[in-house]
Short mmCIF file of C-alpha atoms in Angstrom, two decimals:
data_model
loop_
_atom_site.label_atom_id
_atom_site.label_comp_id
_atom_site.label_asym_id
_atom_site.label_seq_id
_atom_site.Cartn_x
_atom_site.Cartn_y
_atom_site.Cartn_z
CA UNK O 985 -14.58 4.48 8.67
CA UNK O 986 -11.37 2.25 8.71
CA UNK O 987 -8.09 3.62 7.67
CA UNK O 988 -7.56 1.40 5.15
CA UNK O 989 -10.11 -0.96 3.50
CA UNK O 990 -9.67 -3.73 1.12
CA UNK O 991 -12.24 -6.23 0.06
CA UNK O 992 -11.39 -9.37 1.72
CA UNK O 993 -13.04 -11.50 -1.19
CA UNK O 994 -11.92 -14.24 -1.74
CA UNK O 995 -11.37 -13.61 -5.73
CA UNK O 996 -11.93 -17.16 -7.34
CA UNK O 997 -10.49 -16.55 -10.93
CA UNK O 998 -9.56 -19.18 -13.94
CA UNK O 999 -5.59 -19.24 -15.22
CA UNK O 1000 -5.35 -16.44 -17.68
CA UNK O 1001 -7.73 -14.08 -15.86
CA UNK O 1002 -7.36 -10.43 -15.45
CA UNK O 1003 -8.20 -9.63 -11.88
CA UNK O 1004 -8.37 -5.68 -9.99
CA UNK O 1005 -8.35 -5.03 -6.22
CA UNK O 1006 -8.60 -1.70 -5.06
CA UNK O 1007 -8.01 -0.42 -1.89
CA UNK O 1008 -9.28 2.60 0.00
CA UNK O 1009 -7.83 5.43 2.41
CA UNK O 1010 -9.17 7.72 4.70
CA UNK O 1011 -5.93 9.91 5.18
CA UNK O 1012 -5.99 12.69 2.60
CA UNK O 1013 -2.38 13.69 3.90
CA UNK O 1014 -1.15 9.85 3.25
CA UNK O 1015 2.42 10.02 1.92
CA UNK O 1016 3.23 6.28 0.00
CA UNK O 1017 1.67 2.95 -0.98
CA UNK O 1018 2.66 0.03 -1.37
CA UNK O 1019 1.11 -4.25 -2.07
CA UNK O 1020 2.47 -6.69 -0.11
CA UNK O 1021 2.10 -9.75 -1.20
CA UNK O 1022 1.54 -12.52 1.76
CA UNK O 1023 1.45 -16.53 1.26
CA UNK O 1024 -0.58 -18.93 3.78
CA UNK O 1025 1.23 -18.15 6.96
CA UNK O 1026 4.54 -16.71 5.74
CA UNK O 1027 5.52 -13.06 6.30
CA UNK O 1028 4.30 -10.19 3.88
CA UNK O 1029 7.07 -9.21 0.63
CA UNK O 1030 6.89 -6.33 -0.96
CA UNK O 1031 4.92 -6.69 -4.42
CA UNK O 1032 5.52 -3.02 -5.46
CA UNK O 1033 5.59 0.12 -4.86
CA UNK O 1034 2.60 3.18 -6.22
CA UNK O 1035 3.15 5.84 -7.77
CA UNK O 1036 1.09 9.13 -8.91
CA UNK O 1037 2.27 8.22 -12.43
CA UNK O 1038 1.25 4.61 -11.98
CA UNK O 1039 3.77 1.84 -12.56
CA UNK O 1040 3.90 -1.55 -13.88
CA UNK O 1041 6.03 -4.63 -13.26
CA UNK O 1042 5.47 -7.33 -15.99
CA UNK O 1043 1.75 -8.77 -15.51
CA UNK O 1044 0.95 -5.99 -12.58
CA UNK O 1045 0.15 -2.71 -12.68
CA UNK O 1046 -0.31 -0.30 -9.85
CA UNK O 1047 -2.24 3.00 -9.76
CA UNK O 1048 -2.52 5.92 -7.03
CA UNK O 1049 -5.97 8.16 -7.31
CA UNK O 1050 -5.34 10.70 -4.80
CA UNK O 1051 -8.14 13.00 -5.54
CA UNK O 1052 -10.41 9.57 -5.01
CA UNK O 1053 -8.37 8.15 -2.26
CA UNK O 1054 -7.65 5.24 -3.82
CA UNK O 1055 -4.76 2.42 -5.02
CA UNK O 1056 -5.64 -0.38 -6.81
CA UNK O 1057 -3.75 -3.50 -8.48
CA UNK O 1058 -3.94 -5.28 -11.62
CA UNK O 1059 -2.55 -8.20 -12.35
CA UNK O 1060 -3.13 -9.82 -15.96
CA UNK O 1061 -2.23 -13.53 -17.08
CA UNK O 1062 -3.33 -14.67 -13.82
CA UNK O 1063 -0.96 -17.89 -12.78
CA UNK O 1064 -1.74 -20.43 -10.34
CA UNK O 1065 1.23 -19.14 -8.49
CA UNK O 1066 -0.37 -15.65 -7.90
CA UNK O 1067 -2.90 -17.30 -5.53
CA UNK O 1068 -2.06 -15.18 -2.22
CA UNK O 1069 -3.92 -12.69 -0.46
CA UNK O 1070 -2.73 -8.85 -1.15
CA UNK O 1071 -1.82 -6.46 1.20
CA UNK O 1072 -2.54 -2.90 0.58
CA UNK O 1073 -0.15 -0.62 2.76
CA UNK O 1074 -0.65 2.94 3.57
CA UNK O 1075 1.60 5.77 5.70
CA UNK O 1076 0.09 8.16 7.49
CA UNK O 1077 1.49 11.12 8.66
CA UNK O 1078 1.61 11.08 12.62
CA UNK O 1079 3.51 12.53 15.10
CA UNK O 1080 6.73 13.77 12.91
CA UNK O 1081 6.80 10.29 11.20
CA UNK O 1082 5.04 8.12 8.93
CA UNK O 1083 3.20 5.44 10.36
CA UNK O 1084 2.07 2.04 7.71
CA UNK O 1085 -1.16 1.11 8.12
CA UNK O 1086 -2.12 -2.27 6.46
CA UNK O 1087 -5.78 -3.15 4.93
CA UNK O 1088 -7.28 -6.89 6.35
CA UNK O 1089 -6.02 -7.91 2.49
CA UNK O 1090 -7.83 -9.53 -0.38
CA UNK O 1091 -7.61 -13.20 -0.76
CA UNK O 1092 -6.69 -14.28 -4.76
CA UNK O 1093 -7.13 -17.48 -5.46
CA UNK O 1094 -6.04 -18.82 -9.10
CA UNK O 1095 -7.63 -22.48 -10.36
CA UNK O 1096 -6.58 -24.48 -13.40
CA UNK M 940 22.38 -10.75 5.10
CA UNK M 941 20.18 -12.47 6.83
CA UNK M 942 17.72 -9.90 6.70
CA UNK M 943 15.35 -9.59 10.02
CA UNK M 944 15.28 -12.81 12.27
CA UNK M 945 13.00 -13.57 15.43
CA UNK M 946 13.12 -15.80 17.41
CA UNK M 947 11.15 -18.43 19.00
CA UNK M 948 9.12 -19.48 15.69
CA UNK M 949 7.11 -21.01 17.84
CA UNK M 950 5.63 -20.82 21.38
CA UNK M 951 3.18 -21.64 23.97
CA UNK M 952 2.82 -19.51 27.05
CA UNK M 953 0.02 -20.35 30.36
CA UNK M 954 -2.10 -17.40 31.42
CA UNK M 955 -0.05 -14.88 33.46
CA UNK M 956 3.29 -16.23 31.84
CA UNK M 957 5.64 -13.50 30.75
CA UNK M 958 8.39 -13.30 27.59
CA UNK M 959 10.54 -11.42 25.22
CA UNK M 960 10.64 -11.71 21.35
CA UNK M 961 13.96 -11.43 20.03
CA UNK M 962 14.03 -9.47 16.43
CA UNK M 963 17.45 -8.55 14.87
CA UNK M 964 18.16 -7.27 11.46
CA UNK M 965 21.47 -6.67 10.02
CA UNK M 966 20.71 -4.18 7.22
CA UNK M 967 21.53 -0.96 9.46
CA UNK M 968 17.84 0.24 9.25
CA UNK M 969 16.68 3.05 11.13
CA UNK M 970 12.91 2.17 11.40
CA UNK M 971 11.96 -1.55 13.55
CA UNK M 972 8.32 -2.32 13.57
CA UNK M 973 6.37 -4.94 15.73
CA UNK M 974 3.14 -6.05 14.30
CA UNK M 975 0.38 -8.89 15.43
CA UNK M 976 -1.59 -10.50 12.90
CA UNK M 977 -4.86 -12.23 13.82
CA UNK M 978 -6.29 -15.36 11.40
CA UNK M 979 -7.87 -13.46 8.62
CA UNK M 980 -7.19 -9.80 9.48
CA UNK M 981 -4.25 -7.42 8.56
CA UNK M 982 -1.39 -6.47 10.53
CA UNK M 983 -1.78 -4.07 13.35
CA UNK M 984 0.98 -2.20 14.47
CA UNK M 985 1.80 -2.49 18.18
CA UNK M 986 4.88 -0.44 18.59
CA UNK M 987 7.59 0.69 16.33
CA UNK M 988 11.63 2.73 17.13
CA UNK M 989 12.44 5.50 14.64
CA UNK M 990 16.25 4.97 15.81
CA UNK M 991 17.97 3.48 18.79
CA UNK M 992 16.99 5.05 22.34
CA UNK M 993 13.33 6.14 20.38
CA UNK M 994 10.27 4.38 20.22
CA UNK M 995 6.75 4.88 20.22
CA UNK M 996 3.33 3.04 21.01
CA UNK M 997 1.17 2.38 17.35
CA UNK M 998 -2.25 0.74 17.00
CA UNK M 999 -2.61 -2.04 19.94
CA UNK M 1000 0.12 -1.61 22.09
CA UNK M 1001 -1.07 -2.66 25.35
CA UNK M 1002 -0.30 -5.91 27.57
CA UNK M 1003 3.27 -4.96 25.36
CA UNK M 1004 6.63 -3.05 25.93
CA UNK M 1005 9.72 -2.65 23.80
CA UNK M 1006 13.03 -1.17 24.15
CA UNK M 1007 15.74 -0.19 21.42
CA UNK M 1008 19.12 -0.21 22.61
CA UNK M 1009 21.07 -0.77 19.54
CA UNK M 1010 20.43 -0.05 15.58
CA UNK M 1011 20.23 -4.05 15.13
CA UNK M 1012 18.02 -5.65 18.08
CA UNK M 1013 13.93 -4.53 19.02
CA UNK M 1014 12.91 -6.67 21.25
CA UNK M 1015 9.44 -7.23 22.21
CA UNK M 1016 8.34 -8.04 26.02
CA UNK M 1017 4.85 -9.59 27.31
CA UNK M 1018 3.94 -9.16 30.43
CA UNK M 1019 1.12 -11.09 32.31
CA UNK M 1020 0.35 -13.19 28.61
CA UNK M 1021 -3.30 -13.04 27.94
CA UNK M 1022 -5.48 -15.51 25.50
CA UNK M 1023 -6.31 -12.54 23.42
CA UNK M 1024 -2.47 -12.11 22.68
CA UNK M 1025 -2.69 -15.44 21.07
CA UNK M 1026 -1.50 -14.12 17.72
CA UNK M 1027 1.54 -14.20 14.94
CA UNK M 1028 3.99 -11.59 15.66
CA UNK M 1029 5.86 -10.00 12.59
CA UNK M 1030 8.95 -7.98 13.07
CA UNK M 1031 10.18 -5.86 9.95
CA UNK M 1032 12.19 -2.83 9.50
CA UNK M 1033 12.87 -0.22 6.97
CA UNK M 1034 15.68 2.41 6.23
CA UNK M 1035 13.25 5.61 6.16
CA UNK M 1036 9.49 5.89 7.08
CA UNK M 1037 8.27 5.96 3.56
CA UNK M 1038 10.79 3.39 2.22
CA UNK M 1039 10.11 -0.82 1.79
CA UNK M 1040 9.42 -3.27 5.26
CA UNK M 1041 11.55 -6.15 4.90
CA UNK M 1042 9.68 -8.43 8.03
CA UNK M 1043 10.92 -11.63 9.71
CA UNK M 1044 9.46 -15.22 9.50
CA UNK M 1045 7.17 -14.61 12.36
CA UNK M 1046 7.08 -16.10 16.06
CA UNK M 1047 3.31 -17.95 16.07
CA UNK M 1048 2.24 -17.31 19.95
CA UNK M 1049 -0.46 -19.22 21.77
CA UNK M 1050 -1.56 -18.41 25.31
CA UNK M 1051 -3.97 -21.20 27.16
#
């Protein structure tokens, strides 16, 4: 079993759409999550953060299920600008440090 | 701040051909990270420096090598280029483990 697993999709969805990606990890002793965000052939940015307590930043939400080992990202109002692929990033506790592991990502694309 | 730059953007190496990635970032970040990204996959982590003087081998670091001599530069050598190091090559660093990557533009490598 990978690390880290995302559906790749791609996720075809219609402006206005509410869309969810989850992402799984194998690591029960996995420290802190994040989504990346990553545009055709540019360099990742950080989308946000994931909490225990969830947390939301205008049209996306974020939740952490640690008893299921799981994050997973929810973005409402779907724009055409949110068409990217999302990177789900895990750290794993390894040799005295934390280590990020990334998923493969999940391709979003938003049509008119 | 210019954030974390590499350099070449681009470049084209023969078979056997060796050469060193530049990465620099200005933010006084502990952590320095070298991943490869493959068309359609996640990043992998190849190696990574916890502080100057320190690093340490992640994922796929073979055909690679990497030194830290100062907080700012992480340069990333390879020896005897292969075609299956054909790849993009992301630089990013972070001020703790658990904390937010901030990567570089990327240096897009092809070996023939």
């Amino acid at each position: 079993r990978k690390e880290v697993e995302q559906d790749p999709g791609p996720f075809n969805v219609p402006e206005g759409a509410t869309v969810a990606f989850n992402c799984t990890y194998s690591n029960s002793a996995s420290q802190s999550f994040f989504w990346y965000r990553q545009d055709c052939r540019k360099e990742p940015k950080l989308l946000m953060s994931v909490y225990s307590s969830g947390n939301e930043d205008g049209r996306f939400t974020a939740q952490l299920n640690r008893a299921s080992q799981y994050i997973s990202l929810l973005i409402r109002d779907s724009k055409l600008s949110d068409s990217a692929t999302y990177l789900c990033v895990v750290n794993l506790a390894s040799r005295g440090s934390y280590i990020p592991t990334f998923g493969r990502g999940t391709s979003l694309i938003v049509h008119p | 701040n210019a954030g974390v730059t590499q350099t070449p953007k681009f470049r084209i190496l023969k078979i056997g051909q060796s050469m060193t990635l530049q990465c620099a970032q200005d933010m006084n970040h502990n952590y320095m990270y070298w991943y490869r990204q493959d068309p359609g996959m996640g990043l992998k982590l190849i190696y990574y420096s916890v502080g100057a003087g320190i690093t340490d081998k992640g994922e796929v670091p073979n055909g690679y090598n990497v030194s830290r001599s100062t907080t700012e530069d992480f340069p990333l050598r390879l020896e005897l280029a292969a075609p299956s190091q054909t790849s993009v090559y992301f630089c990013a660093s972070s001020y703790w483990a658990s904390d937010t990557q901030y990567f570089g533009p990327g240096t897009r490598l092809t070996v023939l």
